[in-house]
Amino acid sequence: MDEALLRGLTPSVLAILVRRGADFAAAEDAVQDALVEAVRVWPADPPRDAKGWLVTVAWRKFLDATRADTSRRRREDRVEEEPAPGPAPALDDTLQLYFLCAHPSLTPSSAVALTLRAVGGLTTRQIAEAYLVPEATMAQRISRAKRTVSGVRFEQPGDVATVLRVLYLVFNEGYSGDVDLAAEAIRLTRQLATAIDHPEVAGLLALMLLHHARRPARTAPDGGLVPLAAQDRGRWDTGLIAEGVVILQAALARDRLGEFQAQAAVAALHADARTAEETDWVQIVEWYDELVRLTDNPIVRLNRAVALGEADGPHAGLAALAELDAALPRHTAAAAYLHERAGDPATAARLYTEAATQAPNLAERTHLTRQAARLNKR
């Protein structure tokens, strides 16, 4: 296998796909898939025209991906904006694909990345941001996963934990990212909860429902973000909240605590408070302590620092935040908020401005910029 030849042909093949009408990101993914196929096929059957072979295969990969994306969007269009309560029908092909992509031959992180890309429809950039790694690193991880499963028979599906992780990330992207996949993630998790009696499946479903219940109040009429403390709680969907709490209570009663149940418990405490001032921050910190024990996730530690700032005062929150890596997503925004609560508007305004430059999407960037402007006007 002449890897130098493959690298040399990549730019010209990419340019041809773009000229044929593929957008650049989709063309990159298609060429990457074609290179993986070349690595698998060429040693036994080298083509006479390497460039022509790559163009043909890459274009076919692009068309396949476009058709799959179109089909996925049609499925999303058929899903009602607010998922109906109650049990779901039997597993459909989409959820079965999630299990098949979570193949035992892959590490859990590679299986999640591959499934998000191949079935969830997320871009490599979106997946990289979810995993807190550079986009190039994630592209390599997905390529390796594709190579691993190429030619593998898929009779043996992956485990539930990996599928839950995928559904959770799809929901998060749909909840706060560029593509509306939240309702589809809830639909699939309902199906999984109907088919599998597992407390963490129930915990994830409860978490999704409790977050989705707040969705109508998260956005202002002008499209701007509304922070949790400022949301009109009268707009929260009490039916989804009630369903989520019942599901969560049943899961917790089984005494097999997992991270999704703990996260749902935090969401339930927010939902239970009639006003922001009545939020039981002490209990929320205790649940974050459980989450740290279960996951040791840096984002969990960051959220705990903010909660600690509410429970024990902003200086306690800032002290906890100082122990974390400042490069963590939303670390600067959290510091800005805690400095404002600590009575230091000048530092808070500077940090809000800095955080706006790091925001992962336009809505969040606009919100942080407005926060900075509000403090600078004082």
Tab-separated table of N, CA, C and O in Angstrom, residues 32-91:
chain	number	residue	atom	x	y	z
A	32	GLN	N	-12.424	10.632	2.910
A	32	GLN	CA	-11.869	9.860	4.028
A	32	GLN	C	-12.379	8.421	3.996
A	32	GLN	O	-11.616	7.466	4.183
A	33	ASP	N	-13.683	8.264	3.726
A	33	ASP	CA	-14.250	6.914	3.623
A	33	ASP	C	-13.628	6.142	2.464
A	33	ASP	O	-13.378	4.928	2.563
A	34	ALA	N	-13.404	6.839	1.353
A	34	ALA	CA	-12.798	6.181	0.194
A	34	ALA	C	-11.369	5.738	0.503
A	34	ALA	O	-10.929	4.660	0.069
A	35	LEU	N	-10.632	6.541	1.260
A	35	LEU	CA	-9.266	6.174	1.629
A	35	LEU	C	-9.264	4.930	2.525
A	35	LEU	O	-8.406	4.055	2.395
A	36	VAL	N	-10.238	4.878	3.447
A	36	VAL	CA	-10.358	3.686	4.296
A	36	VAL	C	-10.625	2.452	3.430
A	36	VAL	O	-10.050	1.382	3.633
A	37	GLU	N	-11.513	2.610	2.444
A	37	GLU	CA	-11.815	1.492	1.548
A	37	GLU	C	-10.584	1.093	0.746
A	37	GLU	O	-10.334	-0.095	0.516
A	38	ALA	N	-9.793	2.088	0.332
A	38	ALA	CA	-8.574	1.793	-0.425
A	38	ALA	C	-7.585	0.986	0.419
A	38	ALA	O	-6.960	0.030	-0.065
A	39	VAL	N	-7.444	1.376	1.677
A	39	VAL	CA	-6.544	0.641	2.571
A	39	VAL	C	-6.983	-0.818	2.691
A	39	VAL	O	-6.160	-1.739	2.776
A	40	ARG	N	-8.279	-1.046	2.672
A	40	ARG	CA	-8.799	-2.401	2.820
A	40	ARG	C	-8.678	-3.213	1.530
A	40	ARG	O	-8.345	-4.397	1.560
A	41	VAL	N	-8.906	-2.574	0.358
A	41	VAL	CA	-9.049	-3.305	-0.898
A	41	VAL	C	-7.762	-3.378	-1.713
A	41	VAL	O	-7.444	-4.417	-2.304
A	42	TRP	N	-7.021	-2.290	-1.752
A	42	TRP	CA	-5.902	-2.199	-2.697
A	42	TRP	C	-4.812	-3.259	-2.507
A	42	TRP	O	-4.229	-3.705	-3.500
A	43	PRO	N	-4.460	-3.624	-1.259
A	43	PRO	CA	-3.373	-4.613	-1.154
A	43	PRO	C	-3.649	-5.892	-1.936
A	43	PRO	O	-2.733	-6.492	-2.503
A	44	ALA	N	-4.920	-6.317	-1.981
A	44	ALA	CA	-5.256	-7.548	-2.708
A	44	ALA	C	-5.656	-7.287	-4.157
A	44	ALA	O	-5.500	-8.166	-5.010
A	45	ASP	N	-6.150	-6.072	-4.445
A	45	ASP	CA	-6.651	-5.782	-5.791
A	45	ASP	C	-6.365	-4.332	-6.157
A	45	ASP	O	-7.265	-3.494	-6.203
A	46	PRO	N	-5.101	-3.991	-6.438
A	46	PRO	CA	-4.758	-2.587	-6.739
A	46	PRO	C	-5.391	-2.138	-8.054
A	46	PRO	O	-5.408	-2.896	-9.022
A	47	PRO	N	-5.918	-0.916	-8.101
A	47	PRO	CA	-6.549	-0.432	-9.335
A	47	PRO	C	-5.514	0.017	-10.353
A	47	PRO	O	-4.392	0.412	-10.001
A	48	ARG	N	-5.899	0.008	-11.616
A	48	ARG	CA	-4.997	0.530	-12.657
A	48	ARG	C	-4.957	2.054	-12.611
A	48	ARG	O	-3.934	2.659	-12.900
A	49	ASP	N	-6.094	2.677	-12.295
A	49	ASP	CA	-6.172	4.142	-12.220
A	49	ASP	C	-6.534	4.514	-10.787
A	49	ASP	O	-7.707	4.547	-10.407
A	50	ALA	N	-5.523	4.795	-9.975
A	50	ALA	CA	-5.757	5.043	-8.546
A	50	ALA	C	-6.659	6.254	-8.326
A	50	ALA	O	-7.599	6.214	-7.532
A	51	LYS	N	-6.382	7.337	-9.052
A	51	LYS	CA	-7.179	8.555	-8.863
A	51	LYS	C	-8.624	8.326	-9.286
A	51	LYS	O	-9.565	8.721	-8.584
A	52	GLY	N	-8.811	7.687	-10.435
A	52	GLY	CA	-10.166	7.423	-10.910
A	52	GLY	C	-10.933	6.539	-9.940
A	52	GLY	O	-12.133	6.743	-9.704
A	53	TRP	N	-10.252	5.557	-9.385
A	53	TRP	CA	-10.891	4.672	-8.407
A	53	TRP	C	-11.337	5.462	-7.187
A	53	TRP	O	-12.470	5.298	-6.723
A	54	LEU	N	-10.447	6.310	-6.682
A	54	LEU	CA	-10.787	7.098	-5.489
A	54	LEU	C	-11.945	8.050	-5.764
A	54	LEU	O	-12.844	8.205	-4.923
A	55	VAL	N	-11.951	8.694	-6.938
A	55	VAL	CA	-13.043	9.613	-7.275
A	55	VAL	C	-14.376	8.867	-7.330
A	55	VAL	O	-15.385	9.307	-6.781
A	56	THR	N	-14.373	7.708	-7.981
A	56	THR	CA	-15.608	6.920	-8.115
A	56	THR	C	-16.135	6.485	-6.756
A	56	THR	O	-17.327	6.640	-6.448
A	57	VAL	N	-15.251	5.936	-5.929
A	57	VAL	CA	-15.685	5.440	-4.624
A	57	VAL	C	-16.105	6.597	-3.710
A	57	VAL	O	-17.124	6.525	-3.005
A	58	ALA	N	-15.320	7.688	-3.739
A	58	ALA	CA	-15.655	8.833	-2.884
A	58	ALA	C	-17.006	9.429	-3.276
A	58	ALA	O	-17.810	9.792	-2.411
A	59	TRP	N	-17.266	9.526	-4.592
A	59	TRP	CA	-18.541	10.089	-5.040
A	59	TRP	C	-19.700	9.178	-4.614
A	59	TRP	O	-20.752	9.659	-4.190
A	60	ARG	N	-19.478	7.861	-4.705
A	60	ARG	CA	-20.513	6.939	-4.273
A	60	ARG	C	-20.751	7.068	-2.767
A	60	ARG	O	-21.901	7.048	-2.311
A	61	LYS	N	-19.673	7.227	-2.009
A	61	LYS	CA	-19.813	7.408	-0.561
A	61	LYS	C	-20.580	8.694	-0.257
A	61	LYS	O	-21.419	8.740	0.655
A	62	PHE	N	-20.278	9.750	-1.027
A	62	PHE	CA	-20.979	11.021	-0.824
A	62	PHE	C	-22.469	10.864	-1.092
A	62	PHE	O	-23.320	11.330	-0.322
A	63	LEU	N	-22.831	10.194	-2.199
A	63	LEU	CA	-24.239	9.999	-2.533
A	63	LEU	C	-24.944	9.155	-1.473
A	63	LEU	O	-26.081	9.456	-1.079
A	64	ASP	N	-24.257	8.102	-1.001
A	64	ASP	CA	-24.849	7.264	0.045
A	64	ASP	C	-25.104	8.076	1.311
A	64	ASP	O	-26.153	7.942	1.952
A	65	ALA	N	-24.119	8.906	1.686
A	65	ALA	CA	-24.274	9.719	2.892
A	65	ALA	C	-25.395	10.744	2.724
A	65	ALA	O	-26.159	10.997	3.657
A	66	THR	N	-25.501	11.315	1.519
A	66	THR	CA	-26.554	12.296	1.261
A	66	THR	C	-27.931	11.641	1.357
A	66	THR	O	-28.860	12.196	1.951
A	67	ARG	N	-28.063	10.439	0.774
A	67	ARG	CA	-29.350	9.737	0.862
A	67	ARG	C	-29.679	9.395	2.314
A	67	ARG	O	-30.831	9.528	2.747
A	68	ALA	N	-28.660	8.941	3.065
A	68	ALA	CA	-28.895	8.591	4.467
A	68	ALA	C	-29.314	9.820	5.270
A	68	ALA	O	-30.205	9.760	6.127
A	69	ASP	N	-28.669	10.966	4.976
A	69	ASP	CA	-29.009	12.202	5.686
A	69	ASP	C	-30.426	12.636	5.351
A	69	ASP	O	-31.175	13.084	6.219
A	70	THR	N	-30.802	12.497	4.084
A	70	THR	CA	-32.159	12.853	3.678
A	70	THR	C	-33.188	11.977	4.377
A	70	THR	O	-34.214	12.453	4.869
A	71	SER	N	-32.903	10.678	4.450
A	71	SER	CA	-33.812	9.750	5.134
A	71	SER	C	-33.927	10.095	6.611
A	71	SER	O	-35.019	10.056	7.191
A	72	ARG	N	-32.781	10.433	7.229
A	72	ARG	CA	-32.813	10.787	8.644
A	72	ARG	C	-33.658	12.026	8.872
A	72	ARG	O	-34.467	12.094	9.810
A	73	ARG	N	-33.495	13.029	8.007
A	73	ARG	CA	-34.270	14.258	8.165
A	73	ARG	C	-35.767	14.000	7.980
A	73	ARG	O	-36.602	14.622	8.634
A	74	ARG	N	-36.089	13.095	7.079
A	74	ARG	CA	-37.505	12.755	6.921
A	74	ARG	C	-38.053	12.110	8.179
A	74	ARG	O	-39.194	12.351	8.575
A	75	ARG	N	-37.224	11.245	8.824
A	75	ARG	CA	-37.666	10.635	10.075
A	75	ARG	C	-37.890	11.706	11.137
A	75	ARG	O	-38.864	11.655	11.892
A	76	GLU	N	-36.977	12.685	11.186
A	76	GLU	CA	-37.125	13.756	12.170
A	76	GLU	C	-38.397	14.552	11.917
A	76	GLU	O	-39.098	14.955	12.844
A	77	ASP	N	-38.692	14.805	10.638
A	77	ASP	CA	-39.884	15.580	10.300
A	77	ASP	C	-41.155	14.867	10.746
A	77	ASP	O	-42.176	15.513	10.998
A	78	ARG	N	-41.106	13.540	10.821
A	78	ARG	CA	-42.288	12.786	11.220
A	78	ARG	C	-42.472	12.753	12.731
A	78	ARG	O	-43.519	12.358	13.227
A	79	VAL	N	-41.427	13.174	13.459
A	79	VAL	CA	-41.509	13.165	14.918
A	79	VAL	C	-42.134	14.474	15.392
A	79	VAL	O	-41.704	15.544	14.987
A	80	GLU	N	-43.145	14.403	16.220
A	80	GLU	CA	-43.776	15.608	16.722
A	80	GLU	C	-42.800	16.376	17.589
A	80	GLU	O	-41.916	15.810	18.223
A	81	GLU	N	-42.995	17.695	17.645
A	81	GLU	CA	-42.075	18.555	18.390
A	81	GLU	C	-42.010	18.132	19.857
A	81	GLU	O	-40.942	18.071	20.444
A	82	GLU	N	-43.149	17.871	20.457
A	82	GLU	CA	-43.158	17.410	21.837
A	82	GLU	C	-43.459	15.914	21.857
A	82	GLU	O	-44.533	15.490	21.418
A	83	PRO	N	-42.547	15.083	22.324
A	83	PRO	CA	-42.774	13.631	22.310
A	83	PRO	C	-43.955	13.258	23.176
A	83	PRO	O	-44.123	13.763	24.280
A	84	ALA	N	-44.799	12.362	22.672
A	84	ALA	CA	-45.987	11.943	23.412
A	84	ALA	C	-45.590	11.108	24.618
A	84	ALA	O	-44.643	10.336	24.568
A	85	PRO	N	-46.310	11.263	25.744
A	85	PRO	CA	-45.997	10.450	26.924
A	85	PRO	C	-46.419	9.009	26.720
A	85	PRO	O	-47.166	8.678	25.808
A	86	GLY	N	-45.939	8.153	27.632
A	86	GLY	CA	-46.366	6.769	27.598
A	86	GLY	C	-45.401	5.872	26.869
A	86	GLY	O	-44.379	6.315	26.342
A	87	PRO	N	-45.705	4.574	26.826
A	87	PRO	CA	-44.797	3.597	26.207
A	87	PRO	C	-44.681	3.794	24.710
A	87	PRO	O	-45.568	4.340	24.064
A	88	ALA	N	-43.552	3.333	24.163
A	88	ALA	CA	-43.294	3.449	22.731
A	88	ALA	C	-43.473	2.090	22.077
A	88	ALA	O	-43.461	1.053	22.738
A	89	PRO	N	-43.652	2.062	20.746
A	89	PRO	CA	-43.752	0.781	20.055
A	89	PRO	C	-42.423	0.038	20.082
A	89	PRO	O	-41.428	0.532	20.605
A	90	ALA	N	-42.405	-1.136	19.502
A	90	ALA	CA	-41.199	-1.972	19.502
A	90	ALA	C	-40.048	-1.266	18.799
A	90	ALA	O	-40.228	-0.286	18.083
A	91	LEU	N	-38.828	-1.786	19.005
A	91	LEU	CA	-37.633	-1.187	18.433
A	91	LEU	C	-37.752	-1.109	16.917
A	91	LEU	O	-38.194	-2.053	16.272
